[in-house]
Coordinates of C-alpha atoms in Angstrom, one line a residue:
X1 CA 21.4 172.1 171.7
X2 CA 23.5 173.6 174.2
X3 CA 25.3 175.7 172.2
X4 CA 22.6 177.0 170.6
X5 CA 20.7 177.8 173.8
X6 CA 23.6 179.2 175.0
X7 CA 23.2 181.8 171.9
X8 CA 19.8 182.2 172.5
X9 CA 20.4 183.7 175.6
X10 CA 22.9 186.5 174.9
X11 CA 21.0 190.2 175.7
X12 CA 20.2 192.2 172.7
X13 CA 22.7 195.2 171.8
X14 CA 22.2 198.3 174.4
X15 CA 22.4 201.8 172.5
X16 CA 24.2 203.6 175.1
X17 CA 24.1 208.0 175.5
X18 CA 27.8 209.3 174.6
X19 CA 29.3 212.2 176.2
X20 CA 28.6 215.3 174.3
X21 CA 32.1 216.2 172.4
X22 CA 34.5 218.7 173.0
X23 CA 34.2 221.5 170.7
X24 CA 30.4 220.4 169.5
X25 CA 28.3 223.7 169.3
X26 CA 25.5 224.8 167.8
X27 CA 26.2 227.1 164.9
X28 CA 26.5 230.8 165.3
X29 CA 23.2 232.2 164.5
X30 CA 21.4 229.0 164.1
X31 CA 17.6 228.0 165.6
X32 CA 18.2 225.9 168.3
X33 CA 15.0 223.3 168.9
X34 CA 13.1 222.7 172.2
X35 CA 11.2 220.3 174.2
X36 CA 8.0 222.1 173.9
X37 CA 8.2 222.9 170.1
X38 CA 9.3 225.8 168.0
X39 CA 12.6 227.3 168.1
X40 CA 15.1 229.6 169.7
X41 CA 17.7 231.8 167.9
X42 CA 20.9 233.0 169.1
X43 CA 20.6 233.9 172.7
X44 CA 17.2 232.8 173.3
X45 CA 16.2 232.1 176.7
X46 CA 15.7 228.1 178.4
X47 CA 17.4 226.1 181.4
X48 CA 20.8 225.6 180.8
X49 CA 19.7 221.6 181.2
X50 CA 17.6 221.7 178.5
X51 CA 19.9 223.5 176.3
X52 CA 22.4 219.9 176.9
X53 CA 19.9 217.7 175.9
X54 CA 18.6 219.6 172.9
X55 CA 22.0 219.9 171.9
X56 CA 23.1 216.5 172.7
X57 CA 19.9 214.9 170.6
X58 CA 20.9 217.4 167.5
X59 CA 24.4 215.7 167.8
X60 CA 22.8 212.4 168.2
X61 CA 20.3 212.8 164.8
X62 CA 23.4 214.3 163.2
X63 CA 26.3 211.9 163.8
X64 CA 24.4 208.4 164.9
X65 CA 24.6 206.6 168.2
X66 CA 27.2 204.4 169.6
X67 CA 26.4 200.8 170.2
X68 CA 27.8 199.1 173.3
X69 CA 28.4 195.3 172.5
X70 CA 28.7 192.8 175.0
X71 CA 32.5 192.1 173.6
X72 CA 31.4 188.1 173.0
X73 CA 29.2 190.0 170.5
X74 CA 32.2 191.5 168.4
X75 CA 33.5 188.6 168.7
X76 CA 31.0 186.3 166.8
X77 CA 30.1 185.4 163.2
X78 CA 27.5 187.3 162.5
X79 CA 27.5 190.4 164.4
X80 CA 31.4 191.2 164.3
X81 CA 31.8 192.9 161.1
X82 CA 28.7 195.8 160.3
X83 CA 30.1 196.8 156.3
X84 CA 27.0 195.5 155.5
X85 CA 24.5 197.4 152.8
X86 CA 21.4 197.0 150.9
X87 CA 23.0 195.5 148.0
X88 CA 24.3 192.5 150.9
X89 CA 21.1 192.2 152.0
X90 CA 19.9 191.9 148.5
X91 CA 22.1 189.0 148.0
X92 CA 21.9 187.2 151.3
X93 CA 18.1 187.5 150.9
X94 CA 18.0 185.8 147.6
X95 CA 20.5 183.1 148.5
X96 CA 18.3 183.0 151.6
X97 CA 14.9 182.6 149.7
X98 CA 14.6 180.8 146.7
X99 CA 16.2 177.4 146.3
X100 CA 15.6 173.7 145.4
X101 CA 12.0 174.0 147.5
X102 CA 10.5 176.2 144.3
X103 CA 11.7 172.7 142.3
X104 CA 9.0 170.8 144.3
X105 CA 5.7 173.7 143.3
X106 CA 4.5 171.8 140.8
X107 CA 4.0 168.6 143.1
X108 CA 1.6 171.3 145.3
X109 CA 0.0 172.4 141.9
X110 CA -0.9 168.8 141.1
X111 CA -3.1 168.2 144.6
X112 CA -4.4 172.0 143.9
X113 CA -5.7 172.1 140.2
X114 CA -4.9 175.2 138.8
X115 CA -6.9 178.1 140.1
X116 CA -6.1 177.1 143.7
X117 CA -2.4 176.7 143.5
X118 CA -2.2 180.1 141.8
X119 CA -4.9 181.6 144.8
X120 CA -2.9 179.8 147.6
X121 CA 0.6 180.8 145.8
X122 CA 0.1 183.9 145.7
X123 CA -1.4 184.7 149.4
X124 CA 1.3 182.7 150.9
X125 CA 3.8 184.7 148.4
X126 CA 2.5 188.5 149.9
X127 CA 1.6 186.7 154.1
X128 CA 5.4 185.6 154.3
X129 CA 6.6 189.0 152.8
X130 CA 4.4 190.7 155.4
X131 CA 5.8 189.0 158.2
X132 CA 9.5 189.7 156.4
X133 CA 8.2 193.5 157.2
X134 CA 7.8 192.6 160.3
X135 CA 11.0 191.2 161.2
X136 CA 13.0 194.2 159.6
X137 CA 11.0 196.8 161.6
X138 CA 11.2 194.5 164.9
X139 CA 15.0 194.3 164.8
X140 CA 15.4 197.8 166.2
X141 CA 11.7 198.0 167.9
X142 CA 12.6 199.0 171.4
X143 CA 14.9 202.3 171.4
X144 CA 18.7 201.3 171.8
X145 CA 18.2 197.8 171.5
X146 CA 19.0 195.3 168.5
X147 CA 17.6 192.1 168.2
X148 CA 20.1 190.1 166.0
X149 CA 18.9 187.1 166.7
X150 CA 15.6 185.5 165.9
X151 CA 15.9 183.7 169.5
X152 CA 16.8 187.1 171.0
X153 CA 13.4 188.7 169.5
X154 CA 11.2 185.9 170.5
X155 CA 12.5 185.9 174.3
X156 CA 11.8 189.7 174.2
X157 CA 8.0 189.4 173.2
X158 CA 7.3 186.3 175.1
X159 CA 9.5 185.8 177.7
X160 CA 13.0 184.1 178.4
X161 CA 12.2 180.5 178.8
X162 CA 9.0 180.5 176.3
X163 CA 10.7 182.4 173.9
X164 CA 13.3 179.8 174.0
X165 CA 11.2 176.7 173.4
X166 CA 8.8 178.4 170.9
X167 CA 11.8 179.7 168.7
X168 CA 15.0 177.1 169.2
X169 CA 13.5 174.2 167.7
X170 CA 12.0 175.3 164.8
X171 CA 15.1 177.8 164.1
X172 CA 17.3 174.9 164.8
X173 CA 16.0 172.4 161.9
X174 CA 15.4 175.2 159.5
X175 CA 19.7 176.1 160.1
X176 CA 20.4 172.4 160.9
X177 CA 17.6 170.9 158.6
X178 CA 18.1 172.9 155.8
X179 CA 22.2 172.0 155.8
X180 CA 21.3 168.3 155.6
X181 CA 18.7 168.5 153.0
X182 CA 21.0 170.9 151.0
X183 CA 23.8 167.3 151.0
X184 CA 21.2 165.2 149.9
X185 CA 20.0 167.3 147.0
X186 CA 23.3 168.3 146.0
X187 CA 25.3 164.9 146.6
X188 CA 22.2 163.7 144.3
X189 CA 22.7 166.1 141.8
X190 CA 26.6 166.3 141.6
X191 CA 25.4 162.3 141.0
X192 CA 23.2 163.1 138.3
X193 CA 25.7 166.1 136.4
X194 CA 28.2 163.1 136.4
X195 CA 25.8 160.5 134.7
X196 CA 24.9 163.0 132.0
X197 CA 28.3 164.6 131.1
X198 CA 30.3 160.8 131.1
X199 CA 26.7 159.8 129.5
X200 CA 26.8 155.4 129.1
X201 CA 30.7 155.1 129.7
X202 CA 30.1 156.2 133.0
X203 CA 27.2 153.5 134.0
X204 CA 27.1 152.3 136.3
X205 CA 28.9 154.9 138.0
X206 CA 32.0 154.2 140.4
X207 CA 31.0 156.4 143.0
X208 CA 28.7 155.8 145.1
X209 CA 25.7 158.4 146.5
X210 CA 27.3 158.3 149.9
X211 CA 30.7 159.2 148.0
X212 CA 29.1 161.9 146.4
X213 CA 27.8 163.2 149.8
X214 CA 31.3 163.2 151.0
X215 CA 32.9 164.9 147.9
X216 CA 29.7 167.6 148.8
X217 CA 30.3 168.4 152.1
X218 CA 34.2 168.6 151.7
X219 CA 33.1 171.2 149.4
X220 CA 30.9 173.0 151.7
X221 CA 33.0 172.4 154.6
X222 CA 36.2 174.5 152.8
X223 CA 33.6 177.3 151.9
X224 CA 32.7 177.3 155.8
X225 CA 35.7 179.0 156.9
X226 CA 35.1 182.4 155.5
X227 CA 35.2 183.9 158.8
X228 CA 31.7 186.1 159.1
X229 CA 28.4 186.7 157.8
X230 CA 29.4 189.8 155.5
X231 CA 32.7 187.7 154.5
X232 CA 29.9 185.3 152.1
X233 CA 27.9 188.1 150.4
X234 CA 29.8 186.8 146.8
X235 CA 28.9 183.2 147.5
X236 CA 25.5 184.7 148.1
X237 CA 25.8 186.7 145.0
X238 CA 26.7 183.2 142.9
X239 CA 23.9 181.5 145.3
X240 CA 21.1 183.8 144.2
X241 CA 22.2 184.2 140.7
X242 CA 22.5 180.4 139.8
X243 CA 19.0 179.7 141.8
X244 CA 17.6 182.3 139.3
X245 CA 18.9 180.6 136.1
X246 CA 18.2 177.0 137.2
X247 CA 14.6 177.9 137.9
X248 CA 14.6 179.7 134.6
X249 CA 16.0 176.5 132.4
X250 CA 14.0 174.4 134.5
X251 CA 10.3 175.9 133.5
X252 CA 11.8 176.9 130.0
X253 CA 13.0 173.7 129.2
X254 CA 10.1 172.2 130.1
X255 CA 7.1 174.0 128.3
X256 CA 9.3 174.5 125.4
X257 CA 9.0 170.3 124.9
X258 CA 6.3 168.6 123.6
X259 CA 4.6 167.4 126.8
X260 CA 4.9 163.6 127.9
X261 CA 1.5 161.6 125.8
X262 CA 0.7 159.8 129.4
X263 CA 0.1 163.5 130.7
X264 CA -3.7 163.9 132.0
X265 CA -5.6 167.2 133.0
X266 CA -8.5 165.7 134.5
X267 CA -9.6 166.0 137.9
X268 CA -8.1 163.1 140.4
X269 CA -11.1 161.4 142.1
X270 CA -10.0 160.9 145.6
X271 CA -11.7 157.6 147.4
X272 CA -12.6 159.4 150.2
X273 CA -13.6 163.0 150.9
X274 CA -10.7 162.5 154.0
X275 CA -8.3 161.6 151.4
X276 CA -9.1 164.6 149.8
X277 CA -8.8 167.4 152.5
X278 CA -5.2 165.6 153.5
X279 CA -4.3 165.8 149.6
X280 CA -5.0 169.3 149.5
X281 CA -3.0 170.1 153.0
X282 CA -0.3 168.2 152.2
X283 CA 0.3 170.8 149.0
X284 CA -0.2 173.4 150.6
X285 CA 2.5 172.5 153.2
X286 CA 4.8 171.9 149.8
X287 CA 3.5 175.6 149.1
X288 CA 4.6 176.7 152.6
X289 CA 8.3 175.0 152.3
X290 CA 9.0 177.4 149.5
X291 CA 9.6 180.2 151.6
X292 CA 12.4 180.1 153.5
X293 CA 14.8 182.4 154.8
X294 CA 12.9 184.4 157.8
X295 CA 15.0 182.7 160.6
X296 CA 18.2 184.1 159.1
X297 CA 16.5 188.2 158.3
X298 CA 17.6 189.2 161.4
X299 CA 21.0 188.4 161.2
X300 CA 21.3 189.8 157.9
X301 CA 20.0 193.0 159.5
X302 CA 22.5 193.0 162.3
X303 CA 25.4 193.0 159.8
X304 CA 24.3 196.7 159.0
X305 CA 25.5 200.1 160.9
X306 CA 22.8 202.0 161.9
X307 CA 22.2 205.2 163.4
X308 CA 19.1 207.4 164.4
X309 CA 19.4 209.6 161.3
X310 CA 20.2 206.3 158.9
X311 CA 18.4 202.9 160.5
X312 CA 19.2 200.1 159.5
X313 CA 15.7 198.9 157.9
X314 CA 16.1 201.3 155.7
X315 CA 18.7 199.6 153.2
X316 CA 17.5 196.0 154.9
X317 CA 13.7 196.6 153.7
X318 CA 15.2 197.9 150.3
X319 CA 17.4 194.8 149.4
X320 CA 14.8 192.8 150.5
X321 CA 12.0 194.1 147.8
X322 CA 14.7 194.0 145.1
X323 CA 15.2 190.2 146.3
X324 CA 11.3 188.9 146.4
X325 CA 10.6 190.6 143.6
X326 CA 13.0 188.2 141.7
X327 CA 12.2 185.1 143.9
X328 CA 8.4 186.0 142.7
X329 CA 9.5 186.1 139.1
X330 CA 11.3 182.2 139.6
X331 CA 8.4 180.7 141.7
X332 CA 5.2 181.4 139.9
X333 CA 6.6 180.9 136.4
X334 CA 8.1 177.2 137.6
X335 CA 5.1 176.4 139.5
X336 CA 2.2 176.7 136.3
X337 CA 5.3 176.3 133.9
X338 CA 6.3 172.8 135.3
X339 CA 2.3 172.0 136.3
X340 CA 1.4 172.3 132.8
X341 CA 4.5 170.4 130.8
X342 CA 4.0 167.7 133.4
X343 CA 0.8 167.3 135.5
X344 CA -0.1 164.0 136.9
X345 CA 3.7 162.5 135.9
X346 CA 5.4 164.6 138.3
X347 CA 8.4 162.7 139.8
X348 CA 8.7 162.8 143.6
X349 CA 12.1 164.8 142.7
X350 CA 10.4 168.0 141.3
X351 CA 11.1 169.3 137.9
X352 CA 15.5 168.5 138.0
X353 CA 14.1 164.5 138.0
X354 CA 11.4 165.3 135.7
X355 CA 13.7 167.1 133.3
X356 CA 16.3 164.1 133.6
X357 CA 13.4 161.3 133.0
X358 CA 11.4 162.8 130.1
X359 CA 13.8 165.3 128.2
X360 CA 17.1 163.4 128.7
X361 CA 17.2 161.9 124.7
X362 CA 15.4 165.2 123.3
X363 CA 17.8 168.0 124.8
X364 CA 21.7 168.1 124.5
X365 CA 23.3 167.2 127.4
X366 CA 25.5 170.2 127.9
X367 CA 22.2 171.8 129.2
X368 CA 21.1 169.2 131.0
X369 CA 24.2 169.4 132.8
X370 CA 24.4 173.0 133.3
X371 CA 21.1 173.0 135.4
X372 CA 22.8 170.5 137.7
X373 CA 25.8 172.1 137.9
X374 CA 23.7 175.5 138.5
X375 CA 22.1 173.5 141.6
X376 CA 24.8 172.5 143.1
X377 CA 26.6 175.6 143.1
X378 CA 23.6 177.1 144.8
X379 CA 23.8 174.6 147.2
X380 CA 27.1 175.2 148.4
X381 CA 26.4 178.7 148.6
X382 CA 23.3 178.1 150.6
X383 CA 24.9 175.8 153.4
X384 CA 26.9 178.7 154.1
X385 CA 24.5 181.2 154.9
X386 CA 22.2 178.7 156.8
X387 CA 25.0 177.3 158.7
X388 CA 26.2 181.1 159.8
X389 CA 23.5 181.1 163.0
X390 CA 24.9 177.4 164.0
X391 CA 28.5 178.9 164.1
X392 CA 27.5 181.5 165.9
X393 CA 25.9 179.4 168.4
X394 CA 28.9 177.5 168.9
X395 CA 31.2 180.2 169.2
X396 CA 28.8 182.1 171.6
X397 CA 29.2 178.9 173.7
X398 CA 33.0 178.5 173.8
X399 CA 33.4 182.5 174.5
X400 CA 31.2 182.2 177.4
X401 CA 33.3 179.6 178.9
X402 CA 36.1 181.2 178.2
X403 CA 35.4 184.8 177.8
X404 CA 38.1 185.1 174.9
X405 CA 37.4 184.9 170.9
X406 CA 37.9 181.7 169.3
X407 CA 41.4 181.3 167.8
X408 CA 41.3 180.5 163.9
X409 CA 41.6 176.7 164.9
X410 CA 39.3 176.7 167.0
X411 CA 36.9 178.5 164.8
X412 CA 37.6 176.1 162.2
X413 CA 37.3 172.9 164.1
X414 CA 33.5 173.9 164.7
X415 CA 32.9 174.1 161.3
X416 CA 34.7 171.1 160.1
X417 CA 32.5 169.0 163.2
X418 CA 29.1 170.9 161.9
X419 CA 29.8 170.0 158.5
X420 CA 30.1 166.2 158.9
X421 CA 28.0 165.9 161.7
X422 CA 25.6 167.1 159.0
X423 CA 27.0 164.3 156.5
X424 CA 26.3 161.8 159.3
X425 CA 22.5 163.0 159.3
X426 CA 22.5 163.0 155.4
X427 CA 23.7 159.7 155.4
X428 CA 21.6 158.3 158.4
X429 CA 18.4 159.8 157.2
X430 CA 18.3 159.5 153.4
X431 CA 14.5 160.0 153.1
X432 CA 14.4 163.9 154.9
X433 CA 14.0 165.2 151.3
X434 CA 11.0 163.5 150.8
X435 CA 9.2 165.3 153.8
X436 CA 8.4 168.6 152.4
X437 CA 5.0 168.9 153.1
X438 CA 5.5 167.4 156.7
X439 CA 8.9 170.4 157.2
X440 CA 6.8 172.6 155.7
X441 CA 4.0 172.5 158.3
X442 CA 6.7 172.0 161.4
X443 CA 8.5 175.2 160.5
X444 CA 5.7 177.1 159.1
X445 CA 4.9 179.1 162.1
X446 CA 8.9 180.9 161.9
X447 CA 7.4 182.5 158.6
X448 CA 4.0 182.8 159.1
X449 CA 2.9 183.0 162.8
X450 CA 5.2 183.9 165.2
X451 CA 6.5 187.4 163.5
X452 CA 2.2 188.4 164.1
X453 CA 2.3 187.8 167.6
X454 CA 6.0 189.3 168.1
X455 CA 4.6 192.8 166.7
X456 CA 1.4 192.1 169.0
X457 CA 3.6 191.8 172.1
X458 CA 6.0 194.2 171.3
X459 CA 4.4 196.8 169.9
X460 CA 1.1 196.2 171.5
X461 CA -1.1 197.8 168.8
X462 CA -4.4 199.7 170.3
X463 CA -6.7 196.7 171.1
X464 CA -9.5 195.9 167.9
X465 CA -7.7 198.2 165.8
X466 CA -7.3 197.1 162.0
X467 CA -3.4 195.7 163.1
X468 CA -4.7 194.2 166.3
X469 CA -7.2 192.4 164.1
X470 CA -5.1 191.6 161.3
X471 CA -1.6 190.3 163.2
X472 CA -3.8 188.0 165.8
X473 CA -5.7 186.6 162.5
X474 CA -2.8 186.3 160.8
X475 CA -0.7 184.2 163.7
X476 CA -3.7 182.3 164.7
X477 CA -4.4 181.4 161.1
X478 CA -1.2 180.0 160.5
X479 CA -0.6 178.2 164.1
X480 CA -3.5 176.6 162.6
X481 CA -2.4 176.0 159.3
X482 CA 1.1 174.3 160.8
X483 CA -1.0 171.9 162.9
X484 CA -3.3 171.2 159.5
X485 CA 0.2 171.2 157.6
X486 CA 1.5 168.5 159.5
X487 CA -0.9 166.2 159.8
X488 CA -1.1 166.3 156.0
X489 CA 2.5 165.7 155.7
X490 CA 2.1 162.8 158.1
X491 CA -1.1 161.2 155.8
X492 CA 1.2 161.9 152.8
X493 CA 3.8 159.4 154.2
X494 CA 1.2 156.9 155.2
X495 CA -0.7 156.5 152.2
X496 CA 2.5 157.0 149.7
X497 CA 4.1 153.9 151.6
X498 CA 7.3 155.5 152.4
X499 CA 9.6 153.3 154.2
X500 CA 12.2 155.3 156.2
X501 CA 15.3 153.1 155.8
X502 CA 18.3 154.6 158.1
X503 CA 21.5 154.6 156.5
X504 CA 20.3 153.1 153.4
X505 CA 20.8 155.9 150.6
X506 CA 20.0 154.9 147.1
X507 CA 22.7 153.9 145.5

């Protein structure tokens, strides 16, 4: 926690004014703007003052600005290499933004019905790639300053200290959080690849789920010490790409298959109208924990050079449409696709378990396998780019004790102690999987309400104008919706009988 509020705190980049440069002129002949509009030629008249800064700002839209870092900056994860480009930010998006969360859709379809998991789907689908907007156009909001944080942003719209406590925790469990859960669902599923490829020789298996977890994070943990955010855009390449073909199999597979005889269609009668309305928030908290990825835009952004004449949302805003416009084409098809083949026998897994229980004699088990494999890979490639902001937290605290970069052990050290610290989690709380709808509502407002109130704050739209309106619905909707969210989650446990049993994974 330290660490990370230590991060938190660092000031925003500060474009700073470069001398004009020797032998910079205007060209002989050529119209020469001014302050007040239209345009001299060649020996027009105007204060010789005015002539420096018209030139100087020519020179400026011409050749870019010059960024001065605090030198900690250049010195951490994700803001000391800037080769990135909109094809990076296509891939980290991606890797960023669709993972094992679209497997659990179809659970939300099931407490929805049809027509209202496609209405809320698809609103939740365009609010969260609003907000996305948001944050690409806040990162450089104030001239000569870059917010590459999503703690630095919200302590510049509301404030050091309330900035902090509004942002950190819920930034911290979706980087933290999201590490853990990404152990437990690929130990599981490196698990499950190994039961169907050795098939009944292998059962039961030797290794145990806590094995497994190990075997994951050792995995992870080597992948860790690529040394920067722009060093992983191929693992993000192999993240996105396999994320797209698992959800693909997953939805094919399954409405290509006679659908299970105990499936049902009709209407669930809930006992109580209570235990209705809880039903129906704890899916659409499942909806919200599909999206993911807003806490680690802005540090995709910050990889990226960018100058008056070329910002850098320009090529961020570009990868990212390229990016949701395949996560849309992944999360829709598997949410109806997996609602239909399997309705009201929906395992609490999602469609991998559902595949494995009802399809594991009636498709070979080569494909099977693949999918798992497919998962796990994205997995690993996941963990990296979520655990990017908690190395840079760490290393942000140990250069500002020391006020010197972290030496390649050093560097590594954090990330081998981050990596099994996550493994203890894993292994101490095997159930954190099972809390979607819960996370979902807890970390909702990161997506959907605090990027509203940011722009409100920051760019302080004319009051009652449509974006006044809109951005102050928007955030107080979906402060309101995490609260609703959460109790649902919270009635979903209660009434499911979930027993939280520490240090007890399934064996």
């Amino acid at each position: 926690m330290a660490a990370a509020a230590e991060g938190a705190a660092r000031s925003p980049e500060v474009v700073s004014i470069p001398a004009t440069p020797q032998g910079q002129s205007t060209p002989e002949g050529a119209a020469t703007p001014t302050v007040g509009g239209g345009a001299r030629g060649k020996g027009g008249s105007g204060t010789p003052g005015r002539r420096v800064v018209e030139g100087l700002r020519g020179y400026l839209e011409e050749v870019g600005h010059l960024t001065r870092l605090d030198p900690r900056d250049a010195w951490l994860p994700v803001t000391e290499s800037r080769g990135g480009n909109a094809r990076y930010a296509t891939f980290h998006t991606l890797n960023a933004g669709l993972g094992f969360q679209a497997l659990l859709l179809p659970l939300a379809f099931a407490g929805l019905e049809w027509s209202w998991g496609i209405i809320s789907l698809t609103i939740a689908y365009f609010w969260q790639l609003y907000t996305l907007w948001i944050l690409v156009k806040l990162h450089e909001a104030v001239p000569g300053r870059r917010y590459n944080r999503y703690v630095e942003l919200a302590q510049a719209a509301f404030g050091e200290k309330l900035g902090m406590w509004l942002a950190l925790f819920p930034t911290i469990y979706l980087s933290a959080g999201t590490a853990t859960a990404l152990i437990l669902v690929g130990g599981e599923t490196m698990k499950l690849f190994y039961q169907i490829v050795c098939g009944p020789l292998c059962s039961p298996s030797p290794i145990t789920t806590v094995e497994w977890y190990l075997v994951f994070t050792s995995l992870a943990v080597i992948l860790s010490q690529l040394p920067n955010l722009n060093s992983i855009a191929g693992l993000s390449l192999i993240g996105g790409a396999t994320a797209i073909m698992y959800c693909t199999m997953s939805w094919v597979l399954s409405v290509s298959q006679p659908r299970p005889p105990t499936v049902s269609y009709d209407p669930v009668r809930s006992a109580s109208f209570g235990t209705s309305l809880f039903s129906t928030l704890n899916a659409l908290g499942i909806v919200a924990f599909a999206f993911r990825g807003h806490n680690v835009a802005l540090e995709i952004q910050a990889t990226m050079p960018s100058t008056f004449k070329h910002p850098a949302n320009v090529p961020m805003w570009r990868g990212t449409k390229v990016a949701y416009l395949l996560i849309a084409m992944c999360l829709f098809p598997i949410a109806v696709g997996g609602y239909w083949a399997y309705r009201n026998m929906m395992p609490p897994g999602g469609m991998l378990a559902a595949l494995y229980a009802f399809h594991s004699h009636d498709k070979p088990r080569g494909v099977l396998a693949m999918t798992c494999l497919l998962v796990v890979l994205n997995c690993l490639s996941s963990f990296q780019i979520y655990s990017m902001p908690v190395f840079d937290s760490f290393e942000a605290y140990y250069t500002g004790r020391t006020n010197r970069p972290c030496s390649p052990w050093v560097r590594s050290g954090f990330r081998v102690f981050y990596g099994f610290l996550s493994l203890f989690i894993s292994v101490a709380l095997p159930f954190l999987s099972s809390l979607a709808g819960l996370l979902g509502g807890l970390t909702l407002p990161v997506t959907f309400a605090y990027p509203c109130f940011m722009w409100i704050r920051v760019k302080k739209p004319e009051r009652l104008s449509f974006s006044w309106y809109l951005n102050w619905g928007l955030g107080l909707l979906g402060t309101a919706f995490s609260l609703a969210f959460s109790l649902g989650g919270v009635w979903s446990i209660v009434n499911n009988g979930m027993k939280f049993k520490f240090f007890k994974p399934a064996n």
